[in-house]
Amino acid sequence: DGGITQSPKYLFRKEGQNVTLSCEQNLNHDAMYWYRQDPGQGLRLIYYSQIVNDFQKGDIAEGYSVSREKKESFPLTVTSAQKNPTAFYLCASAAGTVSYEQYFGPGTRLTVT
Amino acid sequence: LAKTTQPISMDSYEGQEVNITCSHNNIATNDYITWYQQFPSQGPRFIIQGYKTKVTNEVASLFIPADRKSSTLSLPRVSLSDTAVYYCLVGYSGNTPLVFGKGTRLSVIA
């Protein structure tokens, strides 16, 4: 059953702690993306990667870090430097450079108190 | 990146056809127009994509006039389960990621 998985679905952390969100895909897609969504807002791009061992910053990369050591995995770390980390985080993938047809995971809702 | 403008919200009764229009005056020659649907607490889902004229699939139709400065997503005979946010995006199959705006919140009423 092909698709994108994100874990966990809900995550709670104390302020000042780093936290890593998982994203795995078995679609054999080259490109992967991380978005952040705040209530009532659209999606904002954090980081994206079009090939293994390479990634680029999106619009709101500050306070976040990523790695792309394997084609199927693109974990996102929310660092303590991110001033307002509580949000809904979405991971997506796309085949090659067909960026306009992205497949999204179910999302992780992160709450930092 | 071409900027898109779409209504913030729309209401419709069940069984009606819903048309959501998106303006993209600065669309580039090689840009495609893509629509996504998002339910609460879920990731967006690709609905339809087109370049010009009309595209139809099992879910929706997409109408694109000759000047391509706007597009209309048409949902036939909506049901309560079509209540969602619909995003219009413009981009191309290159290395530039898509930009999601705030979308149009469609509420279907019984």
CSV table of C-alpha atoms in Angstrom, one decimal:
chain,number,residue,atom,x,y,z
A,1,ASP,CA,0.0,0.0,0.0
A,2,GLY,CA,1.9,3.0,-1.3
A,3,GLY,CA,1.8,6.4,0.4
A,4,ILE,CA,3.3,8.8,2.9
A,5,THR,CA,3.4,8.3,6.6
A,6,GLN,CA,4.0,10.8,9.3
A,7,SER,CA,4.5,10.0,12.9
A,8,PRO,CA,3.3,10.7,15.5
A,9,LYS,CA,-0.1,12.2,14.7
A,10,TYR,CA,0.0,14.3,17.9
A,11,LEU,CA,3.1,15.4,19.7
A,12,PHE,CA,3.5,17.4,22.9
A,13,ARG,CA,6.8,19.0,24.0
A,14,LYS,CA,8.0,21.5,26.5
A,15,GLU,CA,9.4,24.8,25.4
A,16,GLY,CA,13.2,24.7,24.8
A,17,GLN,CA,13.2,21.1,23.6
A,18,ASN,CA,14.1,20.0,20.1
A,19,VAL,CA,11.7,17.6,18.5
A,20,THR,CA,11.9,15.5,15.3
A,21,LEU,CA,9.0,14.8,13.1
A,22,SER,CA,9.1,11.7,10.9
A,23,CYS,CA,8.1,11.5,7.2
A,24,GLU,CA,8.5,8.3,5.2
A,25,GLN,CA,7.3,7.6,1.6
A,26,ASN,CA,7.3,4.4,-0.4
A,27,LEU,CA,6.2,6.0,-3.7
A,28,ASN,CA,9.7,6.2,-5.0
A,29,HIS,CA,9.3,10.0,-5.3
A,30,ASP,CA,12.4,12.2,-5.7
A,31,ALA,CA,11.0,15.4,-4.2
A,32,MET,CA,9.8,15.8,-0.6
A,33,TYR,CA,8.4,18.8,1.2
A,34,TRP,CA,7.6,20.1,4.6
A,35,TYR,CA,4.9,22.6,5.3
A,36,ARG,CA,3.5,24.3,8.3
A,37,GLN,CA,-0.2,25.2,8.7
A,38,ASP,CA,-1.6,27.5,11.3
A,39,PRO,CA,-5.3,27.6,12.1
A,40,GLY,CA,-7.4,29.1,9.3
A,41,GLN,CA,-4.3,29.7,7.2
A,42,GLY,CA,-2.8,28.1,4.1
A,43,LEU,CA,0.3,26.0,3.9
A,44,ARG,CA,3.7,27.6,4.2
A,45,LEU,CA,6.8,25.9,2.9
A,46,ILE,CA,9.6,25.2,5.4
A,47,TYR,CA,12.1,23.0,3.5
A,48,TYR,CA,12.1,20.9,0.4
A,49,SER,CA,14.4,18.4,-1.2
A,50,GLN,CA,14.5,17.3,-4.8
A,51,ILE,CA,17.2,14.7,-4.4
A,52,VAL,CA,19.0,12.7,-1.8
A,53,ASN,CA,21.6,14.6,0.2
A,54,ASP,CA,20.3,18.0,-1.0
A,55,PHE,CA,17.6,20.3,0.3
A,56,GLN,CA,16.6,24.0,0.1
A,57,LYS,CA,15.1,26.4,2.5
A,58,GLY,CA,11.5,27.5,2.0
A,59,ASP,CA,9.8,30.6,3.1
A,60,ILE,CA,10.0,29.9,6.8
A,61,ALA,CA,13.1,27.8,7.4
A,62,GLU,CA,14.3,29.6,10.5
A,63,GLY,CA,14.2,27.4,13.6
A,64,TYR,CA,13.9,24.2,11.6
A,65,SER,CA,16.4,21.7,10.2
A,66,VAL,CA,16.1,18.7,7.9
A,67,SER,CA,18.1,15.9,6.4
A,68,ARG,CA,17.7,13.7,3.3
A,69,GLU,CA,20.0,10.7,3.8
A,70,LYS,CA,17.6,8.3,2.1
A,71,LYS,CA,15.2,8.8,-0.8
A,72,GLU,CA,12.2,7.6,1.3
A,73,SER,CA,12.8,9.6,4.4
A,74,PHE,CA,12.8,13.4,5.1
A,75,PRO,CA,12.7,14.1,8.9
A,76,LEU,CA,12.1,17.6,10.2
A,77,THR,CA,13.6,18.9,13.4
A,78,VAL,CA,11.9,21.7,15.2
A,79,THR,CA,14.5,23.4,17.2
A,80,SER,CA,14.3,25.5,20.4
A,81,ALA,CA,15.1,28.5,18.2
A,82,GLN,CA,11.7,28.3,16.5
A,83,LYS,CA,9.7,31.0,18.3
A,84,ASN,CA,6.2,29.7,17.7
A,85,PRO,CA,6.4,26.0,17.0
A,86,THR,CA,2.9,25.0,17.8
A,87,ALA,CA,1.3,24.1,14.5
A,88,PHE,CA,0.1,21.4,12.1
A,89,TYR,CA,3.0,20.0,10.1
A,90,LEU,CA,2.5,18.4,6.7
A,91,CYS,CA,4.9,16.4,4.7
A,92,ALA,CA,4.5,15.8,0.9
A,93,SER,CA,6.3,14.1,-1.9
A,94,ALA,CA,6.2,14.5,-5.7
A,95,ALA,CA,7.6,12.4,-8.6
A,96,GLY,CA,10.7,14.0,-10.0
A,97,THR,CA,10.1,17.6,-10.7
A,98,VAL,CA,6.4,17.3,-11.1
A,99,SER,CA,5.9,19.6,-8.2
A,100,TYR,CA,2.4,20.5,-9.0
A,101,GLU,CA,1.1,17.1,-8.1
A,102,GLN,CA,2.1,16.5,-4.5
A,103,TYR,CA,1.0,13.7,-2.3
A,104,PHE,CA,0.5,14.6,1.3
A,105,GLY,CA,0.8,12.7,4.5
A,106,PRO,CA,-1.8,12.8,7.3
A,107,GLY,CA,0.1,15.5,9.3
A,108,THR,CA,1.6,15.8,12.8
A,109,ARG,CA,0.0,18.3,15.2
A,110,LEU,CA,2.7,19.6,17.4
A,111,THR,CA,1.9,21.4,20.7
A,112,VAL,CA,4.7,23.1,22.6
A,113,THR,CA,3.9,24.5,26.1
B,1,LEU,CA,5.6,32.9,-8.9
B,2,ALA,CA,2.2,33.8,-10.2
B,3,LYS,CA,-0.1,35.0,-7.4
B,4,THR,CA,-3.6,33.7,-7.2
B,5,THR,CA,-6.7,35.3,-5.8
B,6,GLN,CA,-9.8,33.3,-4.9
B,7,PRO,CA,-12.8,33.9,-2.6
B,8,ILE,CA,-12.3,33.3,1.1
B,9,SER,CA,-15.5,31.4,1.5
B,10,MET,CA,-18.6,30.1,-0.3
B,11,ASP,CA,-21.8,28.4,0.8
B,12,SER,CA,-23.9,26.0,-1.2
B,13,TYR,CA,-26.8,23.7,-0.8
B,14,GLU,CA,-26.5,20.0,-1.4
B,15,GLY,CA,-27.1,18.9,-4.9
B,16,GLN,CA,-26.1,22.2,-6.5
B,17,GLU,CA,-23.2,22.8,-8.8
B,18,VAL,CA,-20.4,24.9,-7.3
B,19,ASN,CA,-18.0,27.0,-9.3
B,20,ILE,CA,-15.0,28.5,-7.6
B,21,THR,CA,-13.0,31.0,-9.6
B,22,CYS,CA,-9.4,31.8,-9.2
B,23,SER,CA,-7.6,34.8,-10.7
B,24,HIS,CA,-3.9,34.5,-11.8
B,25,ASN,CA,-3.2,37.5,-13.9
B,26,ASN,CA,0.6,36.9,-14.0
B,27,ILE,CA,0.5,33.3,-15.1
B,28,ALA,CA,3.6,32.3,-17.1
B,29,THR,CA,3.6,30.5,-20.4
B,30,ASN,CA,4.7,27.2,-19.0
B,31,ASP,CA,2.6,27.3,-15.8
B,32,TYR,CA,0.0,24.7,-15.0
B,33,ILE,CA,-3.1,25.4,-12.9
B,34,THR,CA,-3.7,22.9,-10.1
B,35,TRP,CA,-6.5,22.6,-7.5
B,36,TYR,CA,-6.3,20.8,-4.1
B,37,GLN,CA,-8.9,19.9,-1.6
B,38,GLN,CA,-8.2,19.9,2.2
B,39,PHE,CA,-10.4,18.5,4.9
B,40,PRO,CA,-9.8,19.6,8.6
B,41,SER,CA,-6.8,18.0,10.2
B,42,GLN,CA,-5.8,16.3,6.9
B,43,GLY,CA,-3.3,16.9,4.2
B,44,PRO,CA,-4.4,18.5,1.0
B,45,ARG,CA,-5.5,16.1,-1.8
B,46,PHE,CA,-4.8,16.8,-5.5
B,47,ILE,CA,-8.1,17.2,-7.4
B,48,ILE,CA,-7.4,18.4,-10.9
B,49,GLN,CA,-4.8,20.1,-13.1
B,50,GLY,CA,-4.9,21.7,-16.5
B,51,TYR,CA,-3.1,24.0,-18.9
B,52,LYS,CA,-5.8,25.4,-21.1
B,53,THR,CA,-9.5,24.9,-22.2
B,54,LYS,CA,-11.3,22.3,-20.2
B,55,VAL,CA,-10.3,19.3,-18.2
B,56,THR,CA,-12.7,16.8,-16.5
B,57,ASN,CA,-12.2,13.9,-14.2
B,58,GLU,CA,-14.4,11.8,-12.0
B,59,VAL,CA,-14.4,14.5,-9.3
B,60,ALA,CA,-14.4,17.9,-11.0
B,61,SER,CA,-14.0,20.0,-14.1
B,62,LEU,CA,-11.6,22.8,-14.6
B,63,PHE,CA,-12.3,25.6,-17.1
B,64,ILE,CA,-9.5,27.8,-18.3
B,65,PRO,CA,-10.2,30.6,-20.8
B,66,ALA,CA,-7.9,31.4,-23.7
B,67,ASP,CA,-6.0,34.1,-21.9
B,68,ARG,CA,-5.4,31.8,-18.9
B,69,LYS,CA,-5.7,34.7,-16.4
B,70,SER,CA,-8.3,32.9,-14.5
B,71,SER,CA,-9.7,29.4,-14.0
B,72,THR,CA,-12.9,27.9,-12.6
B,73,LEU,CA,-13.2,24.7,-10.6
B,74,SER,CA,-16.6,23.2,-11.0
B,75,LEU,CA,-17.9,20.6,-8.6
B,76,PRO,CA,-21.1,19.0,-9.8
B,77,ARG,CA,-23.9,18.2,-7.4
B,78,VAL,CA,-22.1,18.8,-4.2
B,79,SER,CA,-22.7,16.8,-1.0
B,80,LEU,CA,-22.0,17.5,2.6
B,81,SER,CA,-18.8,15.6,2.3
B,82,ASP,CA,-17.5,18.2,-0.2
B,83,THR,CA,-17.3,20.7,2.7
B,84,ALA,CA,-13.5,21.6,2.6
B,85,VAL,CA,-11.0,24.2,1.7
B,86,TYR,CA,-10.1,24.4,-2.0
B,87,TYR,CA,-6.7,25.8,-3.0
B,88,CYS,CA,-5.8,27.1,-6.5
B,89,LEU,CA,-2.1,27.0,-7.3
B,90,VAL,CA,-0.1,28.0,-10.3
B,91,GLY,CA,3.2,26.5,-11.2
B,92,TYR,CA,5.1,24.3,-13.5
B,93,SER,CA,7.0,21.0,-13.5
B,94,GLY,CA,10.3,22.6,-12.6
B,95,ASN,CA,12.3,23.2,-9.5
B,96,THR,CA,10.1,25.9,-8.0
B,97,PRO,CA,7.8,24.7,-5.2
B,98,LEU,CA,4.1,25.6,-5.2
B,99,VAL,CA,2.7,28.3,-3.1
B,100,PHE,CA,-0.5,27.6,-1.2
B,101,GLY,CA,-2.7,30.6,-0.4
B,102,LYS,CA,-5.5,30.6,2.1
B,103,GLY,CA,-7.9,28.9,-0.2
B,104,THR,CA,-11.6,29.0,-0.5
B,105,ARG,CA,-13.6,27.5,2.4
B,106,LEU,CA,-16.7,25.8,0.9
B,107,SER,CA,-19.5,25.0,3.2
B,108,VAL,CA,-22.2,22.6,1.9
B,109,ILE,CA,-25.6,22.9,3.7
B,110,ALA,CA,-28.2,20.3,3.8
